[in-house]
PDB file of C-alpha atoms and ligand atoms in Angstrom:
ATOM      1  CA  UNK A 133      90.774  32.424  33.588  1.00 50.00           C
ATOM      2  CA  UNK A 134      91.229  29.051  34.327  1.00 52.00           C
ATOM      3  CA  UNK A 135      95.093  28.990  35.694  1.00 51.00           C
ATOM      4  CA  UNK A 136      95.506  25.729  33.009  1.00 51.00           C
ATOM      5  CA  UNK A 137      94.291  28.275  29.974  1.00 68.00           C
ATOM      6  CA  UNK A 138      97.091  30.484  30.659  1.00 77.00           C
ATOM      7  CA  UNK A 139     100.012  30.886  28.006  1.00 84.00           C
ATOM      8  CA  UNK A 140     103.706  31.366  28.130  1.00 85.00           C
ATOM      9  CA  UNK A 141     103.936  34.522  25.758  1.00 93.00           C
ATOM     10  CA  UNK A 142     100.673  36.786  25.342  1.00 97.00           C
ATOM     11  CA  UNK A 143      99.483  38.943  22.860  1.00 98.00           C
ATOM     12  CA  UNK A 144      96.101  41.252  23.504  1.00 98.00           C
ATOM     13  CA  UNK A 145      95.033  43.192  20.543  1.00 97.00           C
ATOM     14  CA  UNK A 146      93.591  46.898  21.404  1.00 97.00           C
ATOM     15  CA  UNK A 147      91.022  47.844  18.678  1.00 95.00           C
ATOM     16  CA  UNK A 148      89.612  49.936  20.995  1.00 95.00           C
ATOM     17  CA  UNK A 149      92.608  52.158  21.945  1.00 96.00           C
ATOM     18  CA  UNK A 150      90.684  55.388  21.190  1.00 94.00           C
ATOM     19  CA  UNK A 151      87.794  54.879  23.289  1.00 89.00           C
ATOM     20  CA  UNK A 152      85.081  53.242  20.539  1.00 75.00           C
ATOM     21  CA  UNK A 153      86.197  49.949  18.938  1.00 70.00           C
ATOM     22  CA  UNK A 154      85.538  49.690  15.149  1.00 67.00           C
ATOM     23  CA  UNK A 155      81.982  48.102  14.241  1.00 72.00           C
ATOM     24  CA  UNK A 156      80.992  47.797  18.036  1.00 73.00           C
ATOM     25  CA  UNK A 157      84.253  44.861  18.544  1.00 81.00           C
ATOM     26  CA  UNK A 158      85.615  44.377  21.846  1.00 92.00           C
ATOM     27  CA  UNK A 159      88.032  47.057  22.958  1.00 96.00           C
ATOM     28  CA  UNK A 160      90.613  44.279  23.273  1.00 97.00           C
ATOM     29  CA  UNK A 161      90.585  40.733  22.741  1.00 96.00           C
ATOM     30  CA  UNK A 162      93.266  37.773  23.238  1.00 97.00           C
ATOM     31  CA  UNK A 163      95.214  36.711  20.028  1.00 97.00           C
ATOM     32  CA  UNK A 164      97.480  34.075  18.837  1.00 95.00           C
ATOM     33  CA  UNK A 165     101.455  35.305  19.318  1.00 93.00           C
ATOM     34  CA  UNK A 166     102.101  32.663  16.403  1.00 92.00           C
ATOM     35  CA  UNK A 167      99.699  34.238  13.602  1.00 93.00           C
ATOM     36  CA  UNK A 168      99.827  37.368  11.617  1.00 94.00           C
ATOM     37  CA  UNK A 169      98.107  40.467  13.228  1.00 96.00           C
ATOM     38  CA  UNK A 170      99.515  43.830  11.618  1.00 96.00           C
ATOM     39  CA  UNK A 171      99.231  44.508   8.004  1.00 97.00           C
ATOM     40  CA  UNK A 172     102.350  45.404   5.975  1.00 97.00           C
ATOM     41  CA  UNK A 173     100.374  48.730   5.118  1.00 98.00           C
ATOM     42  CA  UNK A 174     100.823  50.045   8.589  1.00 98.00           C
ATOM     43  CA  UNK A 175     102.665  52.753   9.186  1.00 97.00           C
ATOM     44  CA  UNK A 176     105.354  50.932  11.716  1.00 96.00           C
ATOM     45  CA  UNK A 177     105.843  48.576   9.045  1.00 95.00           C
ATOM     46  CA  UNK A 178     106.468  50.966   6.465  1.00 95.00           C
ATOM     47  CA  UNK A 179     107.953  53.807   8.371  1.00 95.00           C
ATOM     48  CA  UNK A 180     108.952  53.130  12.182  1.00 95.00           C
ATOM     49  CA  UNK A 181     105.648  55.555  13.205  1.00 97.00           C
ATOM     50  CA  UNK A 182     104.736  54.768  15.784  1.00 98.00           C
ATOM     51  CA  UNK A 183     105.263  55.230  20.017  1.00 98.00           C
ATOM     52  CA  UNK A 184     105.429  52.041  22.785  1.00 98.00           C
ATOM     53  CA  UNK A 185     106.083  51.450  26.593  1.00 98.00           C
ATOM     54  CA  UNK A 186     107.895  48.777  28.390  1.00 98.00           C
ATOM     55  CA  UNK A 187     106.231  47.451  31.348  1.00 98.00           C
ATOM     56  CA  UNK A 188     107.649  45.561  34.058  1.00 98.00           C
ATOM     57  CA  UNK A 189     104.936  43.451  36.385  1.00 98.00           C
ATOM     58  CA  UNK A 190     106.617  41.735  39.539  1.00 98.00           C
ATOM     59  CA  UNK A 191     104.944  38.587  41.036  1.00 97.00           C
ATOM     60  CA  UNK A 192     102.221  39.078  39.089  1.00 96.00           C
ATOM     61  CA  UNK A 193     101.815  42.748  39.414  1.00 98.00           C
ATOM     62  CA  UNK A 194     102.233  45.476  36.917  1.00 98.00           C
ATOM     63  CA  UNK A 195     104.507  48.306  38.101  1.00 98.00           C
ATOM     64  CA  UNK A 196     104.125  52.129  37.158  1.00 98.00           C
ATOM     65  CA  UNK A 197     100.662  51.529  35.161  1.00 98.00           C
ATOM     66  CA  UNK A 198      99.918  55.247  35.161  1.00 98.00           C
ATOM     67  CA  UNK A 199     103.128  56.591  34.880  1.00 98.00           C
ATOM     68  CA  UNK A 200     103.652  54.491  31.631  1.00 98.00           C
ATOM     69  CA  UNK A 201     100.405  55.228  30.608  1.00 98.00           C
ATOM     70  CA  UNK A 202     100.868  59.105  31.023  1.00 98.00           C
ATOM     71  CA  UNK A 203     104.333  59.084  29.266  1.00 98.00           C
ATOM     72  CA  UNK A 204     102.409  56.951  26.539  1.00 98.00           C
ATOM     73  CA  UNK A 205     100.359  59.678  26.003  1.00 98.00           C
ATOM     74  CA  UNK A 206     103.298  62.464  25.994  1.00 98.00           C
ATOM     75  CA  UNK A 207     105.073  60.226  23.008  1.00 98.00           C
ATOM     76  CA  UNK A 208     101.832  59.696  20.890  1.00 98.00           C
ATOM     77  CA  UNK A 209     101.463  63.875  21.322  1.00 98.00           C
ATOM     78  CA  UNK A 210     104.936  64.622  20.466  1.00 97.00           C
ATOM     79  CA  UNK A 211     104.237  62.557  17.261  1.00 97.00           C
ATOM     80  CA  UNK A 212     100.456  64.334  16.429  1.00 97.00           C
ATOM     81  CA  UNK A 213      98.617  60.969  17.347  1.00 97.00           C
ATOM     82  CA  UNK A 214      95.761  61.454  19.496  1.00 96.00           C
ATOM     83  CA  UNK A 215      95.496  60.598  22.704  1.00 97.00           C
ATOM     84  CA  UNK A 216      94.691  56.953  24.083  1.00 98.00           C
ATOM     85  CA  UNK A 217      92.081  55.740  26.348  1.00 97.00           C
ATOM     86  CA  UNK A 218      93.745  55.164  29.516  1.00 97.00           C
ATOM     87  CA  UNK A 219      91.076  52.774  30.815  1.00 97.00           C
ATOM     88  CA  UNK A 220      90.911  50.865  28.075  1.00 97.00           C
ATOM     89  CA  UNK A 221      94.847  50.777  27.855  1.00 98.00           C
ATOM     90  CA  UNK A 222      94.836  50.003  31.913  1.00 98.00           C
ATOM     91  CA  UNK A 223      91.861  46.986  31.203  1.00 97.00           C
ATOM     92  CA  UNK A 224      93.658  45.606  28.405  1.00 98.00           C
ATOM     93  CA  UNK A 225      97.322  45.348  30.427  1.00 98.00           C
ATOM     94  CA  UNK A 226      95.777  43.833  33.463  1.00 98.00           C
ATOM     95  CA  UNK A 227      94.139  41.243  31.738  1.00 98.00           C
ATOM     96  CA  UNK A 228      97.697  40.595  29.504  1.00 98.00           C
ATOM     97  CA  UNK A 229      98.998  39.673  32.894  1.00 98.00           C
ATOM     98  CA  UNK A 230      96.438  37.538  33.957  1.00 97.00           C
ATOM     99  CA  UNK A 231      96.557  35.344  30.493  1.00 97.00           C
ATOM    100  CA  UNK A 232     100.322  34.893  31.074  1.00 97.00           C
ATOM    101  CA  UNK A 233     101.213  31.594  33.175  1.00 96.00           C
ATOM    102  CA  UNK A 234     102.484  33.291  36.693  1.00 95.00           C
ATOM    103  CA  UNK A 235     106.181  33.950  36.765  1.00 96.00           C
ATOM    104  CA  UNK A 236     108.496  36.301  38.993  1.00 97.00           C
ATOM    105  CA  UNK A 237     109.292  38.980  36.122  1.00 98.00           C
ATOM    106  CA  UNK A 238     107.284  39.479  33.295  1.00 98.00           C
ATOM    107  CA  UNK A 239     108.020  42.268  30.606  1.00 98.00           C
ATOM    108  CA  UNK A 240     105.104  43.729  29.222  1.00 98.00           C
ATOM    109  CA  UNK A 241     105.290  46.267  25.794  1.00 98.00           C
ATOM    110  CA  UNK A 242     102.650  47.915  24.838  1.00 98.00           C
ATOM    111  CA  UNK A 243     102.291  49.355  21.002  1.00 98.00           C
ATOM    112  CA  UNK A 244     100.912  52.152  19.279  1.00 98.00           C
ATOM    113  CA  UNK A 245     101.201  52.976  16.001  1.00 98.00           C
ATOM    114  CA  UNK A 246      99.858  55.773  13.479  1.00 98.00           C
ATOM    115  CA  UNK A 247      97.736  52.657  11.747  1.00 98.00           C
ATOM    116  CA  UNK A 248      97.092  51.016   8.447  1.00 97.00           C
ATOM    117  CA  UNK A 249      97.711  53.766   5.434  1.00 96.00           C
ATOM    118  CA  UNK A 250      94.509  56.133   4.738  1.00 95.00           C
ATOM    119  CA  UNK A 251      92.654  54.733   7.704  1.00 94.00           C
ATOM    120  CA  UNK A 252      92.960  57.396  10.511  1.00 92.00           C
ATOM    121  CA  UNK A 253      93.074  54.587  13.064  1.00 94.00           C
ATOM    122  CA  UNK A 254      95.922  53.705  14.997  1.00 97.00           C
ATOM    123  CA  UNK A 255      96.935  50.181  15.812  1.00 98.00           C
ATOM    124  CA  UNK A 256      97.722  49.195  18.769  1.00 98.00           C
ATOM    125  CA  UNK A 257      98.726  45.656  20.646  1.00 98.00           C
ATOM    126  CA  UNK A 258      99.952  44.112  24.157  1.00 98.00           C
ATOM    127  CA  UNK A 259     102.851  41.638  24.382  1.00 98.00           C
ATOM    128  CA  UNK A 260     103.421  40.061  27.866  1.00 98.00           C
ATOM    129  CA  UNK A 261     106.337  37.632  28.224  1.00 97.00           C
ATOM    130  CA  UNK A 262     108.724  36.164  30.604  1.00 97.00           C
ATOM    131  CA  UNK A 263     111.626  37.955  31.615  1.00 97.00           C
ATOM    132  CA  UNK A 264     114.873  37.906  30.174  1.00 96.00           C
ATOM    133  CA  UNK A 265     117.240  36.768  32.926  1.00 97.00           C
ATOM    134  CA  UNK A 266     118.903  39.711  33.957  1.00 98.00           C
ATOM    135  CA  UNK A 267     120.742  38.869  36.819  1.00 98.00           C
ATOM    136  CA  UNK A 268     124.558  39.598  34.803  1.00 98.00           C
ATOM    137  CA  UNK A 269     123.203  43.012  33.995  1.00 98.00           C
ATOM    138  CA  UNK A 270     121.923  43.810  37.337  1.00 98.00           C
ATOM    139  CA  UNK A 271     125.794  42.611  38.604  1.00 98.00           C
ATOM    140  CA  UNK A 272     127.325  45.415  36.528  1.00 98.00           C
ATOM    141  CA  UNK A 273     127.871  46.702  33.019  1.00 98.00           C
ATOM    142  CA  UNK A 274     130.616  47.664  31.678  1.00 98.00           C
ATOM    143  CA  UNK A 275     129.848  50.872  29.423  1.00 98.00           C
ATOM    144  CA  UNK A 276     130.986  53.306  27.129  1.00 98.00           C
ATOM    145  CA  UNK A 277     130.170  56.685  26.120  1.00 98.00           C
ATOM    146  CA  UNK A 278     128.837  57.440  22.329  1.00 98.00           C
ATOM    147  CA  UNK A 279     127.865  60.613  21.046  1.00 98.00           C
ATOM    148  CA  UNK A 280     124.487  61.007  19.903  1.00 97.00           C
ATOM    149  CA  UNK A 281     124.657  63.687  17.614  1.00 97.00           C
ATOM    150  CA  UNK A 282     122.305  66.044  19.634  1.00 97.00           C
ATOM    151  CA  UNK A 283     123.211  68.806  21.510  1.00 98.00           C
ATOM    152  CA  UNK A 284     121.093  69.700  24.720  1.00 98.00           C
ATOM    153  CA  UNK A 285     119.237  72.686  23.121  1.00 98.00           C
ATOM    154  CA  UNK A 286     117.498  70.032  21.025  1.00 97.00           C
ATOM    155  CA  UNK A 287     114.290  69.584  22.459  1.00 96.00           C
ATOM    156  CA  UNK A 288     114.142  73.490  22.266  1.00 96.00           C
ATOM    157  CA  UNK A 289     115.527  74.631  18.313  1.00 97.00           C
ATOM    158  CA  UNK A 290     114.185  71.314  16.763  1.00 97.00           C
ATOM    159  CA  UNK A 291     111.412  69.400  18.451  1.00 96.00           C
ATOM    160  CA  UNK A 292     111.010  67.542  15.018  1.00 96.00           C
ATOM    161  CA  UNK A 293     114.152  65.208  16.006  1.00 96.00           C
ATOM    162  CA  UNK A 294     111.696  63.816  18.776  1.00 96.00           C
ATOM    163  CA  UNK A 295     114.121  63.624  21.691  1.00 96.00           C
ATOM    164  CA  UNK A 296     113.029  62.070  24.720  1.00 96.00           C
ATOM    165  CA  UNK A 297     109.921  60.635  22.862  1.00 96.00           C
ATOM    166  CA  UNK A 298     109.727  56.700  23.000  1.00 97.00           C
ATOM    167  CA  UNK A 299     109.087  55.828  19.752  1.00 97.00           C
ATOM    168  CA  UNK A 300     108.917  52.498  17.682  1.00 96.00           C
ATOM    169  CA  UNK A 301     112.121  53.876  15.749  1.00 91.00           C
ATOM    170  CA  UNK A 302     114.497  52.422  17.796  1.00 90.00           C
ATOM    171  CA  UNK A 303     117.093  50.521  15.158  1.00 94.00           C
ATOM    172  CA  UNK A 304     119.442  53.109  16.329  1.00 94.00           C
ATOM    173  CA  UNK A 305     119.198  52.312  19.904  1.00 94.00           C
ATOM    174  CA  UNK A 306     120.027  49.062  18.938  1.00 96.00           C
ATOM    175  CA  UNK A 307     122.704  49.666  17.005  1.00 97.00           C
ATOM    176  CA  UNK A 308     124.707  51.677  19.813  1.00 98.00           C
ATOM    177  CA  UNK A 309     125.034  48.451  21.537  1.00 98.00           C
ATOM    178  CA  UNK A 310     126.572  46.055  18.679  1.00 98.00           C
ATOM    179  CA  UNK A 311     128.786  49.010  18.589  1.00 98.00           C
ATOM    180  CA  UNK A 312     129.205  48.830  22.349  1.00 98.00           C
ATOM    181  CA  UNK A 313     129.679  44.725  22.012  1.00 98.00           C
ATOM    182  CA  UNK A 314     132.540  45.796  19.013  1.00 98.00           C
ATOM    183  CA  UNK A 315     133.969  47.541  21.640  1.00 97.00           C
ATOM    184  CA  UNK A 316     134.490  44.979  24.409  1.00 97.00           C
ATOM    185  CA  UNK A 317     131.325  46.331  26.291  1.00 98.00           C
ATOM    186  CA  UNK A 318     128.264  45.579  27.196  1.00 98.00           C
ATOM    187  CA  UNK A 319     125.495  48.955  27.423  1.00 98.00           C
ATOM    188  CA  UNK A 320     126.325  53.048  26.197  1.00 98.00           C
ATOM    189  CA  UNK A 321     125.847  56.498  27.808  1.00 98.00           C
ATOM    190  CA  UNK A 322     124.669  58.667  24.889  1.00 98.00           C
ATOM    191  CA  UNK A 323     126.608  62.048  25.147  1.00 98.00           C
ATOM    192  CA  UNK A 324     124.956  65.409  23.737  1.00 98.00           C
ATOM    193  CA  UNK A 325     127.415  66.897  20.817  1.00 98.00           C
ATOM    194  CA  UNK A 326     127.670  69.402  23.681  1.00 98.00           C
ATOM    195  CA  UNK A 327     129.305  67.395  26.146  1.00 98.00           C
ATOM    196  CA  UNK A 328     126.830  66.100  28.872  1.00 98.00           C
ATOM    197  CA  UNK A 329     126.011  62.592  29.838  1.00 98.00           C
ATOM    198  CA  UNK A 330     122.624  61.754  28.465  1.00 98.00           C
ATOM    199  CA  UNK A 331     121.042  58.289  28.947  1.00 98.00           C
ATOM    200  CA  UNK A 332     121.523  54.947  28.013  1.00 98.00           C
ATOM    201  CA  UNK A 333     119.556  53.595  24.815  1.00 98.00           C
ATOM    202  CA  UNK A 334     117.242  51.887  26.893  1.00 98.00           C
ATOM    203  CA  UNK A 335     117.924  53.202  30.298  1.00 98.00           C
ATOM    204  CA  UNK A 336     118.149  56.427  32.474  1.00 98.00           C
ATOM    205  CA  UNK A 337     121.609  57.722  34.061  1.00 99.00           C
ATOM    206  CA  UNK A 338     121.525  57.727  37.838  1.00 99.00           C
ATOM    207  CA  UNK A 339     124.803  59.021  39.660  1.00 99.00           C
ATOM    208  CA  UNK A 340     125.995  59.570  43.527  1.00 98.00           C
ATOM    209  CA  UNK A 341     128.494  62.419  43.936  1.00 97.00           C
ATOM    210  CA  UNK A 342     128.792  62.574  47.275  1.00 94.00           C
ATOM    211  CA  UNK A 343     125.540  62.338  49.354  1.00 93.00           C
ATOM    212  CA  UNK A 344     123.839  63.836  46.404  1.00 98.00           C
ATOM    213  CA  UNK A 345     122.033  61.372  43.638  1.00 98.00           C
ATOM    214  CA  UNK A 346     121.481  63.023  40.367  1.00 98.00           C
ATOM    215  CA  UNK A 347     120.004  62.363  36.884  1.00 99.00           C
ATOM    216  CA  UNK A 348     119.756  64.330  33.612  1.00 98.00           C
ATOM    217  CA  UNK A 349     117.310  67.042  33.583  1.00 98.00           C
ATOM    218  CA  UNK A 350     114.337  65.659  31.170  1.00 98.00           C
ATOM    219  CA  UNK A 351     114.343  69.411  29.586  1.00 98.00           C
ATOM    220  CA  UNK A 352     117.495  68.421  27.592  1.00 98.00           C
ATOM    221  CA  UNK A 353     116.195  65.498  25.646  1.00 98.00           C
ATOM    222  CA  UNK A 354     116.134  62.611  27.598  1.00 98.00           C
ATOM    223  CA  UNK A 355     113.161  60.082  27.780  1.00 98.00           C
ATOM    224  CA  UNK A 356     111.602  60.758  31.456  1.00 98.00           C
ATOM    225  CA  UNK A 357     112.164  57.882  33.396  1.00 98.00           C
ATOM    226  CA  UNK A 358     109.449  56.077  35.468  1.00 98.00           C
ATOM    227  CA  UNK A 359     112.292  53.923  37.002  1.00 98.00           C
ATOM    228  CA  UNK A 360     114.320  56.955  38.224  1.00 98.00           C
ATOM    229  CA  UNK A 361     110.911  58.364  39.940  1.00 98.00           C
ATOM    230  CA  UNK A 362     110.746  55.296  42.058  1.00 98.00           C
ATOM    231  CA  UNK A 363     114.339  55.543  42.956  1.00 98.00           C
ATOM    232  CA  UNK A 364     114.309  59.139  43.680  1.00 98.00           C
ATOM    233  CA  UNK A 365     111.068  58.513  46.226  1.00 98.00           C
ATOM    234  CA  UNK A 366     113.042  55.444  47.830  1.00 98.00           C
ATOM    235  CA  UNK A 367     116.508  57.374  47.822  1.00 98.00           C
ATOM    236  CA  UNK A 368     114.563  60.358  49.977  1.00 98.00           C
ATOM    237  CA  UNK A 369     112.682  58.392  51.658  1.00 97.00           C
ATOM    238  CA  UNK A 370     116.201  56.838  53.346  1.00 96.00           C
ATOM    239  CA  UNK A 371     116.941  60.750  53.989  1.00 97.00           C
ATOM    240  CA  UNK A 372     119.414  61.353  50.569  1.00 97.00           C
ATOM    241  CA  UNK A 373     119.311  64.204  48.622  1.00 98.00           C
ATOM    242  CA  UNK A 374     118.110  63.586  44.781  1.00 98.00           C
ATOM    243  CA  UNK A 375     117.846  66.223  41.694  1.00 98.00           C
ATOM    244  CA  UNK A 376     118.389  66.417  38.222  1.00 98.00           C
ATOM    245  CA  UNK A 377     121.504  67.913  37.061  1.00 98.00           C
ATOM    246  CA  UNK A 378     123.535  67.782  33.924  1.00 98.00           C
ATOM    247  CA  UNK A 379     126.929  66.198  34.137  1.00 98.00           C
ATOM    248  CA  UNK A 380     130.100  65.489  31.840  1.00 98.00           C
ATOM    249  CA  UNK A 381     131.351  62.232  31.484  1.00 98.00           C
ATOM    250  CA  UNK A 382     134.489  63.414  33.413  1.00 98.00           C
ATOM    251  CA  UNK A 383     131.914  63.737  36.574  1.00 98.00           C
ATOM    252  CA  UNK A 384     130.422  60.727  36.271  1.00 98.00           C
ATOM    253  CA  UNK A 385     134.136  58.901  35.915  1.00 98.00           C
ATOM    254  CA  UNK A 386     134.541  60.457  39.524  1.00 98.00           C
ATOM    255  CA  UNK A 387     131.451  59.627  40.639  1.00 98.00           C
ATOM    256  CA  UNK A 388     130.688  57.439  43.760  1.00 98.00           C
ATOM    257  CA  UNK A 389     128.882  55.456  41.796  1.00 98.00           C
ATOM    258  CA  UNK A 390     126.184  55.392  38.402  1.00 99.00           C
ATOM    259  CA  UNK A 391     123.806  53.123  37.639  1.00 99.00           C
ATOM    260  CA  UNK A 392     121.985  52.463  34.638  1.00 99.00           C
ATOM    261  CA  UNK A 393     117.885  52.521  35.769  1.00 99.00           C
ATOM    262  CA  UNK A 394     115.313  50.720  33.753  1.00 98.00           C
ATOM    263  CA  UNK A 395     111.611  49.273  34.214  1.00 98.00           C
ATOM    264  CA  UNK A 396     112.737  45.574  33.487  1.00 98.00           C
ATOM    265  CA  UNK A 397     116.065  45.270  34.045  1.00 98.00           C
ATOM    266  CA  UNK A 398     115.946  47.731  37.551  1.00 98.00           C
ATOM    267  CA  UNK A 399     119.057  49.391  38.524  1.00 98.00           C
ATOM    268  CA  UNK A 400     122.433  47.899  37.133  1.00 98.00           C
ATOM    269  CA  UNK A 401     125.575  49.469  38.451  1.00 98.00           C
ATOM    270  CA  UNK A 402     127.978  50.705  36.110  1.00 99.00           C
ATOM    271  CA  UNK A 403     131.323  48.949  36.742  1.00 98.00           C
ATOM    272  CA  UNK A 404     133.514  50.975  34.208  1.00 98.00           C
ATOM    273  CA  UNK A 405     132.727  53.820  32.275  1.00 98.00           C
ATOM    274  CA  UNK A 406     134.974  53.752  28.815  1.00 98.00           C
ATOM    275  CA  UNK A 407     137.996  52.670  30.781  1.00 94.00           C
ATOM    276  CA  UNK A 408     137.211  53.909  33.979  1.00 98.00           C
ATOM    277  CA  UNK A 409     136.154  51.429  37.006  1.00 98.00           C
ATOM    278  CA  UNK A 410     133.864  52.840  39.031  1.00 98.00           C
ATOM    279  CA  UNK A 411     133.049  51.819  42.705  1.00 98.00           C
ATOM    280  CA  UNK A 412     129.904  49.617  43.100  1.00 98.00           C
ATOM    281  CA  UNK A 413     127.408  49.218  45.992  1.00 98.00           C
ATOM    282  CA  UNK A 414     125.767  46.054  46.249  1.00 98.00           C
ATOM    283  CA  UNK A 415     123.270  46.759  48.915  1.00 98.00           C
ATOM    284  CA  UNK A 416     122.036  50.068  47.802  1.00 98.00           C
ATOM    285  CA  UNK A 417     121.705  48.348  43.998  1.00 98.00           C
ATOM    286  CA  UNK A 418     119.552  46.101  45.529  1.00 98.00           C
ATOM    287  CA  UNK A 419     117.316  48.492  47.310  1.00 98.00           C
ATOM    288  CA  UNK A 420     117.107  50.542  44.034  1.00 98.00           C
ATOM    289  CA  UNK A 421     116.126  47.857  42.291  1.00 98.00           C
ATOM    290  CA  UNK A 422     113.749  46.665  44.763  1.00 98.00           C
ATOM    291  CA  UNK A 423     112.366  50.204  44.857  1.00 98.00           C
ATOM    292  CA  UNK A 424     111.846  50.033  41.071  1.00 98.00           C
ATOM    293  CA  UNK A 425     110.486  46.884  41.268  1.00 98.00           C
ATOM    294  CA  UNK A 426     107.752  47.719  43.924  1.00 97.00           C
ATOM    295  CA  UNK A 427     108.840  45.391  45.779  1.00 93.00           C
ATOM    296  CA  UNK A 428     110.022  47.838  48.853  1.00 78.00           C
TER     297      UNK A 428
HETATM  298  N1  PLP B 529     115.629  56.292  28.443  1.00 77.05           N
HETATM  299  C1  PLP B 529     115.362  55.824  27.089  1.00 77.05           C
HETATM  300  C2  PLP B 529     115.998  55.817  25.851  1.00 77.05           C
HETATM  301  C3  PLP B 529     115.021  54.371  27.282  1.00 77.05           C
HETATM  302  O1  PLP B 529     114.363  53.530  26.067  1.00 77.05           O
HETATM  303  C4  PLP B 529     113.883  53.750  28.312  1.00 77.05           C
HETATM  304  C5  PLP B 529     113.038  52.412  28.735  1.00 77.05           C
HETATM  305  O2  PLP B 529     112.681  51.770  27.698  1.00 77.05           O
HETATM  306  C6  PLP B 529     114.491  54.659  29.621  1.00 77.05           C
HETATM  307  C7  PLP B 529     115.174  55.406  29.400  1.00 77.05           C
HETATM  308  C8  PLP B 529     114.016  53.925  30.870  1.00 77.05           C
HETATM  309  O3  PLP B 529     112.619  53.916  31.034  1.00 77.05           O
HETATM  310  P1  PLP B 529     111.823  53.112  32.297  1.00 77.05           P
HETATM  311  O4  PLP B 529     112.611  53.665  33.954  1.00 77.05           O
HETATM  312  O5  PLP B 529     110.381  54.067  32.453  1.00 77.05           O
HETATM  313  O6  PLP B 529     111.737  52.039  32.092  1.00 77.05           O
END
């Protein structure tokens, strides 16, 4: 693509997400961001029924593509959607990034829905746009704990509640952020009904206890984070021990530091959890952030 053709907001529709595009159409194509692309009878519009992924691209390079696509496949399976074609999605993601004007940080969102009622054909699209300015969040977050209302046994006892699936029904995840703002904070750490720290509404918890780095076990119903995997790889290369371990909010409050990790916002240190101030290691935060962005 000619660089003058590059756009600031890119939409790629992916009719071939399940392998064969209907009526011999191309597997994916660039589409106009400012004109309607979805039918009101798409199950995502009527029921929020679908799954998604948000990837980061840093200096034009997408990070952790395969882990994100594998997690999309996992989320799709959890809501009984067929497995998407990962080769088509990989090519479509590359096309979306290539079509965007060069920027340092790009947010690339891939959505897969149950499709239009009665068709049995999932709808899929990719939206790439310049990332918002995450500098304030990366400097530190005031976080409050909020009850998620689900126990750590929910995945085993009630898998239909979809704990740990990245579904497009994120209204609750957004509602808790508004609740945080009402209470003078910026972010939320979900707590299970049996009293354990879980994850943020769009992020994974990382905690330093003495010399060990800990995150919430995926088995209790949190999303398996791609960022925490990158962070653990970097920390292990630095000789640090990393593990999945359940912690109470009280243990997080007496830790040597805690972060909320995610693919776009990278590593955000928690400066306060409820009213308790936590230590912040800026250099380590930057190193973890670089590892998540694929810069180290
Ligand atoms: N947990 C939840 C609920 C999320 O929505 C996200 C990302 O959006 C994460 C954790 C972090 O995942 P990742 O590190 O793959 O971006």
